[in-house]
Amino acid sequence: MITISKVKFDREEIQSILKVIKSGSVTQGERVEEFEKNFSKYIGSKYAVATSSGTSALFLSLLALGIGAGDEVITTPFSFIASSNAILYTGARPVFVDINERTFNIDEKLIEKKINNKTKAILPVHLYGLPSDMESINAIAKRNKLFVIEDACQAHGAEYKNRKVGTFGDLGCFSFYATKNMTTIEGGMITTNNKKLYEKLKLLRNHGSKTRYYHDILGYNYRMTDLSAAIGLEQLKKLENNNRKRVYNAEYLSKSFAKINGIRVPFIPKDYKHVFHQYTLLLNKGIKRDEVVKKLKKAGIMAEVYYPLPIHKQKLYESLGYKEKLPVAEKISKAVLSLPIHPYVKNQELKQIISGISSALS
Ligand SMILES: Cc1ncc(COP(=O)(O)O)c(C=O)c1O
């Protein structure tokens, strides 16, 4: 089976973990600091704060900006649920703006209609590894005095106008979950250029404590371990090369799929660098997606749907009173299909995927 993702560690990660284990210092310490330094250098931010997950990175970012009950945060309904659940955790209300039909990211042209005096921030998601339109989003934020938190959990190394995502907003959040473009198994990172936010995030991550057993504010335990950071340091070194392989695989598929009727390949606007966390096709109306998935499975190809139900239509959100229709997200979620393009997919397997799709659609 050609799996949709593959988690693979080499000698470097194993040796790096062993070194930490043998040292006896396994909790948050020097390796975490080194990982933060190297990650912020790679992204191009002044500071970085490692966390236990992408979800905790988002939650702490919102808290650091003082967002809470009575506030509203504008975001996309077409993402992994963590993007908006992090807003709920703070007591604030996620306000959903429909997506762009071509990029699948938040439609910046619709954002301003949803801004009112409760709105505190915009939280765009760089879905599948494609940046959101950060110039437009930042301009809207500036005009309306809003914060911007980038959900870059799927977009390590993605670029917008030659600048890496995670450097556009007040804060950028990354996930190092096992299937991401780079991993610490579970883990996250917040990037920022703002020293005050950086200091606040470090307090929030560690029970509000700068000095052991002295607690200045209400904080949490969302620390990363040195063991995770040791893996992350090695994975970071491999990120560019692995992203290149993802892009190669994606381009290979897109070239061949251009001749096949009934599907639309991923769209990459000019000046955007897509890092293909996912390679996602849009199926034409009338194509039965479940049938295609079944046929591909029979042909040894694992295809997945990210995400079959937009966030505002999830039971949790309906129970919170969300009733609004967001037609583009609702339509797109019924027609997307992701195929394997991870760095370990071989040329021969790409050919297998192409013939699998051709016969599934014929
Ligand atoms: C877009 C998006 N946001 C947030 C998250 C949450 O990250 P984590 O699973 O590390 O908590 C994920 C990852 O799963 C994600 O894909």
Tab-separated table of C-alpha atoms and ligand atoms in Angstrom:
chain	number	residue	atom	x	y	z
A	1	MET	CA	0.000	0.000	0.000
A	2	ILE	CA	1.283	3.476	-0.865
A	3	THR	CA	0.408	5.240	2.367
A	4	ILE	CA	-0.732	8.863	2.570
A	5	SER	CA	2.118	9.642	4.988
A	6	LYS	CA	5.220	7.908	6.241
A	7	VAL	CA	7.077	8.545	9.475
A	8	LYS	CA	10.717	7.622	9.114
A	9	PHE	CA	13.640	8.187	11.432
A	10	ASP	CA	17.275	7.588	10.465
A	11	ARG	CA	20.472	7.017	12.396
A	12	GLU	CA	20.759	10.769	13.088
A	13	GLU	CA	17.506	10.978	15.056
A	14	ILE	CA	18.211	7.729	16.905
A	15	GLN	CA	21.705	8.834	17.946
A	16	SER	CA	20.390	12.216	18.936
A	17	ILE	CA	17.704	10.658	21.159
A	18	LEU	CA	20.185	8.247	22.721
A	19	LYS	CA	22.486	11.115	23.613
A	20	VAL	CA	19.682	12.888	25.452
A	21	ILE	CA	18.569	9.718	27.248
A	22	LYS	CA	22.123	8.929	28.328
A	23	SER	CA	22.622	12.495	29.579
A	24	GLY	CA	19.758	12.075	32.051
A	25	SER	CA	18.431	15.578	31.181
A	26	VAL	CA	15.313	14.738	29.228
A	27	THR	CA	12.785	17.438	30.089
A	28	GLN	CA	12.786	20.981	28.654
A	29	GLY	CA	16.374	22.170	28.622
A	30	GLU	CA	19.305	22.864	26.338
A	31	ARG	CA	18.067	20.868	23.329
A	32	VAL	CA	14.770	22.780	23.380
A	33	GLU	CA	16.652	26.091	23.461
A	34	GLU	CA	18.848	24.994	20.572
A	35	PHE	CA	15.817	23.833	18.584
A	36	GLU	CA	14.080	27.180	19.169
A	37	LYS	CA	17.176	29.056	18.021
A	38	ASN	CA	17.629	26.970	14.884
A	39	PHE	CA	13.930	27.010	13.995
A	40	SER	CA	13.600	30.800	14.332
A	41	LYS	CA	16.768	31.216	12.247
A	42	TYR	CA	15.305	28.974	9.551
A	43	ILE	CA	11.927	30.733	9.531
A	44	GLY	CA	13.436	34.213	9.787
A	45	SER	CA	11.792	35.288	13.037
A	46	LYS	CA	13.591	36.888	15.986
A	47	TYR	CA	12.199	34.452	18.535
A	48	ALA	CA	10.621	31.013	18.809
A	49	VAL	CA	8.942	29.192	21.694
A	50	ALA	CA	8.628	25.405	21.563
A	51	THR	CA	5.427	23.846	22.866
A	52	SER	CA	3.866	20.436	23.401
A	53	SER	CA	1.745	20.595	20.216
A	54	GLY	CA	0.424	22.820	17.440
A	55	THR	CA	-2.824	23.085	19.372
A	56	SER	CA	-1.088	24.398	22.496
A	57	ALA	CA	0.951	26.786	20.291
A	58	LEU	CA	-2.311	28.279	18.964
A	59	PHE	CA	-3.930	28.416	22.408
A	60	LEU	CA	-0.923	30.103	24.057
A	61	SER	CA	-0.658	32.573	21.154
A	62	LEU	CA	-4.256	33.690	21.662
A	63	LEU	CA	-3.711	33.979	25.431
A	64	ALA	CA	-0.498	35.966	24.954
A	65	LEU	CA	-2.485	38.512	22.915
A	66	GLY	CA	-5.006	38.795	25.731
A	67	ILE	CA	-7.845	37.208	23.760
A	68	GLY	CA	-10.655	35.749	25.860
A	69	ALA	CA	-14.366	35.756	26.685
A	70	GLY	CA	-16.375	38.355	24.777
A	71	ASP	CA	-13.832	38.549	21.918
A	72	GLU	CA	-14.176	37.293	18.363
A	73	VAL	CA	-11.470	35.818	16.159
A	74	ILE	CA	-11.909	35.479	12.407
A	75	THR	CA	-10.778	32.190	10.886
A	76	THR	CA	-11.463	29.607	8.185
A	77	PRO	CA	-14.045	26.819	8.476
A	78	PHE	CA	-11.932	24.550	6.240
A	79	SER	CA	-9.092	23.286	8.414
A	80	PHE	CA	-8.277	20.751	11.095
A	81	ILE	CA	-10.556	21.495	14.039
A	82	ALA	CA	-7.659	22.608	16.278
A	83	SER	CA	-7.489	25.960	14.407
A	84	SER	CA	-10.819	27.088	15.815
A	85	ASN	CA	-10.968	24.947	18.959
A	86	ALA	CA	-7.938	26.876	20.245
A	87	ILE	CA	-10.110	30.009	20.011
A	88	LEU	CA	-12.921	28.283	21.940
A	89	TYR	CA	-10.481	27.270	24.727
A	90	THR	CA	-9.890	30.970	25.499
A	91	GLY	CA	-13.627	31.685	25.810
A	92	ALA	CA	-13.573	33.763	22.592
A	93	ARG	CA	-15.821	33.012	19.614
A	94	PRO	CA	-14.463	31.809	16.269
A	95	VAL	CA	-16.128	33.703	13.416
A	96	PHE	CA	-15.903	31.804	10.164
A	97	VAL	CA	-15.243	33.406	6.795
A	98	ASP	CA	-15.761	31.316	3.670
A	99	ILE	CA	-12.816	30.116	1.587
A	100	ASN	CA	-11.413	30.875	-1.838
A	101	GLU	CA	-12.478	28.239	-4.349
A	102	ARG	CA	-9.028	27.965	-5.931
A	103	THR	CA	-6.642	28.143	-2.956
A	104	PHE	CA	-8.954	26.570	-0.329
A	105	ASN	CA	-7.667	29.231	2.107
A	106	ILE	CA	-9.707	31.973	3.805
A	107	ASP	CA	-11.197	34.385	1.247
A	108	GLU	CA	-9.647	37.678	2.262
A	109	LYS	CA	-12.255	39.614	0.265
A	110	LEU	CA	-14.948	38.446	2.694
A	111	ILE	CA	-13.097	39.181	5.937
A	112	GLU	CA	-14.012	42.823	6.460
A	113	LYS	CA	-17.752	42.111	6.388
A	114	LYS	CA	-17.319	40.048	9.561
A	115	ILE	CA	-15.336	42.602	11.555
A	116	ASN	CA	-17.111	44.365	14.421
A	117	ASN	CA	-16.092	45.929	17.734
A	118	LYS	CA	-15.630	42.489	19.336
A	119	THR	CA	-13.157	41.313	16.680
A	120	LYS	CA	-9.623	41.055	18.067
A	121	ALA	CA	-7.680	38.945	15.594
A	122	ILE	CA	-7.534	37.128	12.267
A	123	LEU	CA	-6.269	33.542	12.300
A	124	PRO	CA	-5.570	32.398	8.721
A	125	VAL	CA	-4.495	28.808	8.029
A	126	HIS	CA	-1.928	27.927	5.354
A	127	LEU	CA	-3.861	24.831	4.366
A	128	TYR	CA	-2.078	21.811	2.853
A	129	GLY	CA	1.162	23.863	2.810
A	130	LEU	CA	-0.078	26.759	0.624
A	131	PRO	CA	0.241	30.217	2.210
A	132	SER	CA	-2.814	32.409	2.687
A	133	ASP	CA	-2.701	35.856	1.053
A	134	MET	CA	-0.736	37.472	3.868
A	135	GLU	CA	-0.325	40.895	2.268
A	136	SER	CA	-4.096	41.391	2.030
A	137	ILE	CA	-4.731	39.887	5.466
A	138	ASN	CA	-2.113	42.080	7.128
A	139	ALA	CA	-3.522	45.166	5.388
A	140	ILE	CA	-7.016	44.353	6.702
A	141	ALA	CA	-5.599	43.756	10.191
A	142	LYS	CA	-3.747	47.067	10.125
A	143	ARG	CA	-6.804	49.028	8.928
A	144	ASN	CA	-8.929	47.506	11.685
A	145	LYS	CA	-6.280	47.306	14.439
A	146	LEU	CA	-6.419	43.514	14.712
A	147	PHE	CA	-3.796	40.943	15.623
A	148	VAL	CA	-2.795	38.231	13.149
A	149	ILE	CA	-1.972	34.670	14.213
A	150	GLU	CA	-0.802	32.429	11.388
A	151	ASP	CA	-1.738	28.779	11.633
A	152	ALA	CA	1.312	27.411	9.816
A	153	CYS	CA	0.846	23.928	11.298
A	154	GLN	CA	0.875	22.430	7.777
A	155	ALA	CA	3.326	24.835	6.185
A	156	HIS	CA	6.919	24.491	7.467
A	157	GLY	CA	9.089	26.288	4.928
A	158	ALA	CA	6.234	27.583	2.746
A	159	GLU	CA	6.826	31.050	1.316
A	160	TYR	CA	4.800	34.050	0.264
A	161	LYS	CA	6.693	36.585	-1.861
A	162	ASN	CA	10.039	35.032	-0.884
A	163	ARG	CA	9.347	35.220	2.847
A	164	LYS	CA	8.575	32.212	5.014
A	165	VAL	CA	5.184	31.872	6.635
A	166	GLY	CA	5.312	32.359	10.382
A	167	THR	CA	6.933	35.791	9.899
A	168	PHE	CA	3.874	37.715	8.670
A	169	GLY	CA	1.591	37.713	11.686
A	170	ASP	CA	2.169	38.870	15.259
A	171	LEU	CA	2.648	35.162	15.931
A	172	GLY	CA	3.086	32.037	13.789
A	173	CYS	CA	2.152	28.545	14.972
A	174	PHE	CA	3.634	25.258	13.782
A	175	SER	CA	2.847	21.609	14.537
A	176	PHE	CA	5.405	18.813	14.651
A	177	TYR	CA	2.854	16.010	14.779
A	178	ALA	CA	4.221	12.764	13.349
A	179	THR	CA	2.812	13.152	9.814
A	180	LYS	CA	3.827	16.787	9.316
A	181	ASN	CA	6.622	17.908	6.930
A	182	MET	CA	8.920	17.713	9.938
A	183	THR	CA	8.202	16.091	13.281
A	184	THR	CA	9.066	15.782	16.956
A	185	ILE	CA	6.353	13.052	17.204
A	186	GLU	CA	4.115	15.503	19.096
A	187	GLY	CA	5.177	19.124	19.408
A	188	GLY	CA	4.702	22.703	18.319
A	189	MET	CA	6.461	26.054	17.901
A	190	ILE	CA	5.459	29.707	18.022
A	191	THR	CA	7.483	32.246	16.053
A	192	THR	CA	7.439	35.997	16.666
A	193	ASN	CA	9.465	39.191	16.306
A	194	ASN	CA	7.889	40.709	19.417
A	195	LYS	CA	10.028	40.419	22.551
A	196	LYS	CA	7.130	41.109	24.943
A	197	LEU	CA	5.030	38.350	23.397
A	198	TYR	CA	8.038	36.035	23.474
A	199	GLU	CA	8.553	36.626	27.206
A	200	LYS	CA	4.822	36.191	27.908
A	201	LEU	CA	4.683	32.946	25.934
A	202	LYS	CA	7.560	31.490	27.946
A	203	LEU	CA	5.672	32.276	31.160
A	204	LEU	CA	2.385	30.868	29.844
A	205	ARG	CA	4.104	27.661	28.725
A	206	ASN	CA	5.557	26.998	32.166
A	207	HIS	CA	2.980	27.737	34.878
A	208	GLY	CA	3.680	31.464	34.819
A	209	SER	CA	7.104	30.817	36.262
A	210	LYS	CA	10.452	32.454	35.474
A	211	THR	CA	12.095	31.289	38.674
A	212	ARG	CA	11.360	27.818	39.954
A	213	TYR	CA	8.348	27.722	42.314
A	214	TYR	CA	7.629	31.452	41.908
A	215	HIS	CA	4.537	32.049	39.741
A	216	ASP	CA	3.698	35.460	38.302
A	217	ILE	CA	0.648	34.704	36.154
A	218	LEU	CA	-1.726	31.817	35.473
A	219	GLY	CA	0.193	29.513	33.173
A	220	TYR	CA	0.101	25.951	31.909
A	221	ASN	CA	2.362	23.008	31.276
A	222	TYR	CA	2.764	23.055	27.499
A	223	ARG	CA	6.510	22.424	27.502
A	224	MET	CA	8.420	20.409	24.935
A	225	THR	CA	10.878	17.765	26.130
A	226	ASP	CA	14.579	17.700	25.210
A	227	LEU	CA	13.891	14.274	23.750
A	228	SER	CA	11.407	15.740	21.262
A	229	ALA	CA	13.687	18.683	20.529
A	230	ALA	CA	16.554	16.280	19.772
A	231	ILE	CA	14.401	14.711	17.050
A	232	GLY	CA	13.264	18.133	15.854
A	233	LEU	CA	16.855	19.377	15.462
A	234	GLU	CA	17.635	16.497	13.090
A	235	GLN	CA	14.324	16.782	11.268
A	236	LEU	CA	14.866	20.502	10.686
A	237	LYS	CA	18.128	19.719	8.855
A	238	LYS	CA	16.168	17.467	6.485
A	239	LEU	CA	13.185	19.763	5.956
A	240	GLU	CA	14.338	21.590	2.809
A	241	ASN	CA	15.301	18.364	1.069
A	242	ASN	CA	12.085	16.633	2.091
A	243	ASN	CA	10.022	19.629	0.959
A	244	ARG	CA	11.845	19.514	-2.396
A	245	LYS	CA	10.843	15.862	-2.781
A	246	ARG	CA	7.219	16.690	-1.948
A	247	VAL	CA	7.216	19.466	-4.553
A	248	TYR	CA	8.824	17.155	-7.135
A	249	ASN	CA	6.197	14.465	-6.499
A	250	ALA	CA	3.368	17.007	-6.623
A	251	GLU	CA	4.608	18.500	-9.904
A	252	TYR	CA	4.999	15.035	-11.393
A	253	LEU	CA	1.392	14.197	-10.572
A	254	SER	CA	0.017	17.577	-11.673
A	255	LYS	CA	1.736	17.314	-15.083
A	256	SER	CA	0.171	13.921	-15.756
A	257	PHE	CA	-3.210	14.810	-14.309
A	258	ALA	CA	-3.506	17.879	-16.553
A	259	LYS	CA	-4.583	15.497	-19.329
A	260	ILE	CA	-7.247	13.748	-17.246
A	261	ASN	CA	-10.801	15.045	-17.299
A	262	GLY	CA	-12.827	15.431	-14.133
A	263	ILE	CA	-10.142	16.626	-11.730
A	264	ARG	CA	-8.491	19.900	-10.859
A	265	VAL	CA	-4.891	19.859	-9.641
A	266	PRO	CA	-3.651	22.093	-6.778
A	267	PHE	CA	-3.470	25.776	-7.681
A	268	ILE	CA	-0.312	27.703	-6.820
A	269	PRO	CA	-0.632	31.493	-7.186
A	270	LYS	CA	2.370	33.415	-8.532
A	271	ASP	CA	4.990	34.245	-5.853
A	272	TYR	CA	3.757	31.483	-3.534
A	273	LYS	CA	5.864	28.495	-2.476
A	274	HIS	CA	3.637	25.508	-1.691
A	275	VAL	CA	5.317	22.826	0.453
A	276	PHE	CA	2.656	20.182	-0.198
A	277	HIS	CA	1.916	18.870	3.238
A	278	GLN	CA	-0.976	17.441	1.254
A	279	TYR	CA	-1.487	17.063	-2.480
A	280	THR	CA	-5.197	17.643	-2.917
A	281	LEU	CA	-7.286	17.199	-6.040
A	282	LEU	CA	-10.711	18.702	-6.579
A	283	LEU	CA	-13.088	16.227	-8.189
A	284	ASN	CA	-15.717	17.419	-10.623
A	285	LYS	CA	-19.347	17.348	-9.606
A	286	GLY	CA	-20.853	13.956	-10.311
A	287	ILE	CA	-17.719	11.959	-9.476
A	288	LYS	CA	-18.438	9.675	-6.540
A	289	ARG	CA	-15.535	10.294	-4.195
A	290	ASP	CA	-16.152	7.244	-2.003
A	291	GLU	CA	-16.015	5.036	-5.098
A	292	VAL	CA	-12.729	6.611	-6.195
A	293	VAL	CA	-11.248	6.043	-2.715
A	294	LYS	CA	-12.352	2.396	-2.808
A	295	LYS	CA	-10.932	1.806	-6.285
A	296	LEU	CA	-7.633	3.436	-5.327
A	297	LYS	CA	-7.429	1.289	-2.207
A	298	LYS	CA	-7.885	-1.811	-4.332
A	299	ALA	CA	-5.033	-0.582	-6.523
A	300	GLY	CA	-2.809	-0.255	-3.417
A	301	ILE	CA	-3.104	3.522	-3.066
A	302	MET	CA	-4.247	5.201	0.110
A	303	ALA	CA	-6.236	8.379	-0.541
A	304	GLU	CA	-7.674	10.548	2.243
A	305	VAL	CA	-10.193	13.330	2.611
A	306	TYR	CA	-8.990	16.441	4.455
A	307	TYR	CA	-11.587	17.467	5.593
A	308	PRO	CA	-14.963	15.837	4.915
A	309	LEU	CA	-16.985	18.243	7.098
A	310	PRO	CA	-16.210	21.966	7.535
A	311	ILE	CA	-15.752	23.071	11.142
A	312	HIS	CA	-18.985	25.110	11.396
A	313	LYS	CA	-20.953	21.961	10.388
A	314	GLN	CA	-19.355	19.749	13.063
A	315	LYS	CA	-21.735	18.628	15.826
A	316	LEU	CA	-19.717	20.546	18.407
A	317	TYR	CA	-20.154	23.812	16.526
A	318	GLU	CA	-23.813	23.204	15.714
A	319	SER	CA	-24.353	22.657	19.427
A	320	LEU	CA	-22.752	26.065	20.008
A	321	GLY	CA	-25.330	27.683	17.731
A	322	TYR	CA	-23.432	27.924	14.440
A	323	LYS	CA	-26.074	27.889	11.698
A	324	GLU	CA	-24.561	30.054	8.995
A	325	LYS	CA	-24.051	28.666	5.507
A	326	LEU	CA	-20.564	28.894	4.030
A	327	PRO	CA	-21.229	27.585	0.542
A	328	VAL	CA	-17.704	27.340	-0.849
A	329	ALA	CA	-16.294	25.423	2.134
A	330	GLU	CA	-19.347	23.159	2.122
A	331	LYS	CA	-18.976	22.437	-1.591
A	332	ILE	CA	-15.191	21.967	-1.540
A	333	SER	CA	-15.256	19.608	1.456
A	334	LYS	CA	-17.420	17.245	-0.594
A	335	ALA	CA	-15.019	17.194	-3.540
A	336	VAL	CA	-11.422	17.158	-2.252
A	337	LEU	CA	-9.202	14.117	-2.325
A	338	SER	CA	-5.595	13.920	-1.143
A	339	LEU	CA	-3.028	11.543	-2.629
A	340	PRO	CA	0.364	10.338	-1.306
A	341	ILE	CA	3.277	12.649	-2.218
A	342	HIS	CA	5.407	12.285	0.942
A	343	PRO	CA	9.195	12.232	0.432
A	344	TYR	CA	9.385	8.423	0.328
A	345	VAL	CA	6.971	7.974	-2.599
A	346	LYS	CA	9.094	6.622	-5.472
A	347	ASN	CA	8.775	7.407	-9.197
A	348	GLN	CA	7.370	3.958	-9.816
A	349	GLU	CA	4.700	4.596	-7.179
A	350	LEU	CA	3.842	7.962	-8.743
A	351	LYS	CA	3.184	6.099	-11.993
A	352	GLN	CA	1.012	3.642	-10.059
A	353	ILE	CA	-0.961	6.575	-8.589
A	354	ILE	CA	-1.443	8.127	-12.042
A	355	SER	CA	-2.761	4.908	-13.552
A	356	GLY	CA	-4.853	4.297	-10.413
A	357	ILE	CA	-6.538	7.701	-10.795
A	358	SER	CA	-6.999	7.271	-14.570
A	359	SER	CA	-8.768	3.951	-14.158
A	360	ALA	CA	-10.751	5.037	-11.078
A	361	LEU	CA	-12.165	7.955	-13.086
A	362	SER	CA	-12.792	6.118	-16.335
B	1	LIG	C1	-4.067	23.336	10.352
B	1	LIG	C2	-3.741	22.712	11.676
B	1	LIG	N1	-3.870	23.443	12.785
B	1	LIG	C3	-3.570	22.940	13.988
B	1	LIG	C4	-3.103	21.659	14.145
B	1	LIG	C5	-2.847	21.138	15.514
B	1	LIG	O1	-1.563	20.632	15.681
B	1	LIG	P1	-1.296	19.426	16.721
B	1	LIG	O2	-1.882	18.202	16.155
B	1	LIG	O3	0.205	19.387	16.779
B	1	LIG	O4	-1.899	19.828	18.008
B	1	LIG	C6	-2.931	20.863	13.012
B	1	LIG	C7	-2.377	19.512	13.077
B	1	LIG	O5	-2.802	18.498	13.256
B	1	LIG	C8	-3.279	21.395	11.737
B	1	LIG	O6	-3.181	20.648	10.644
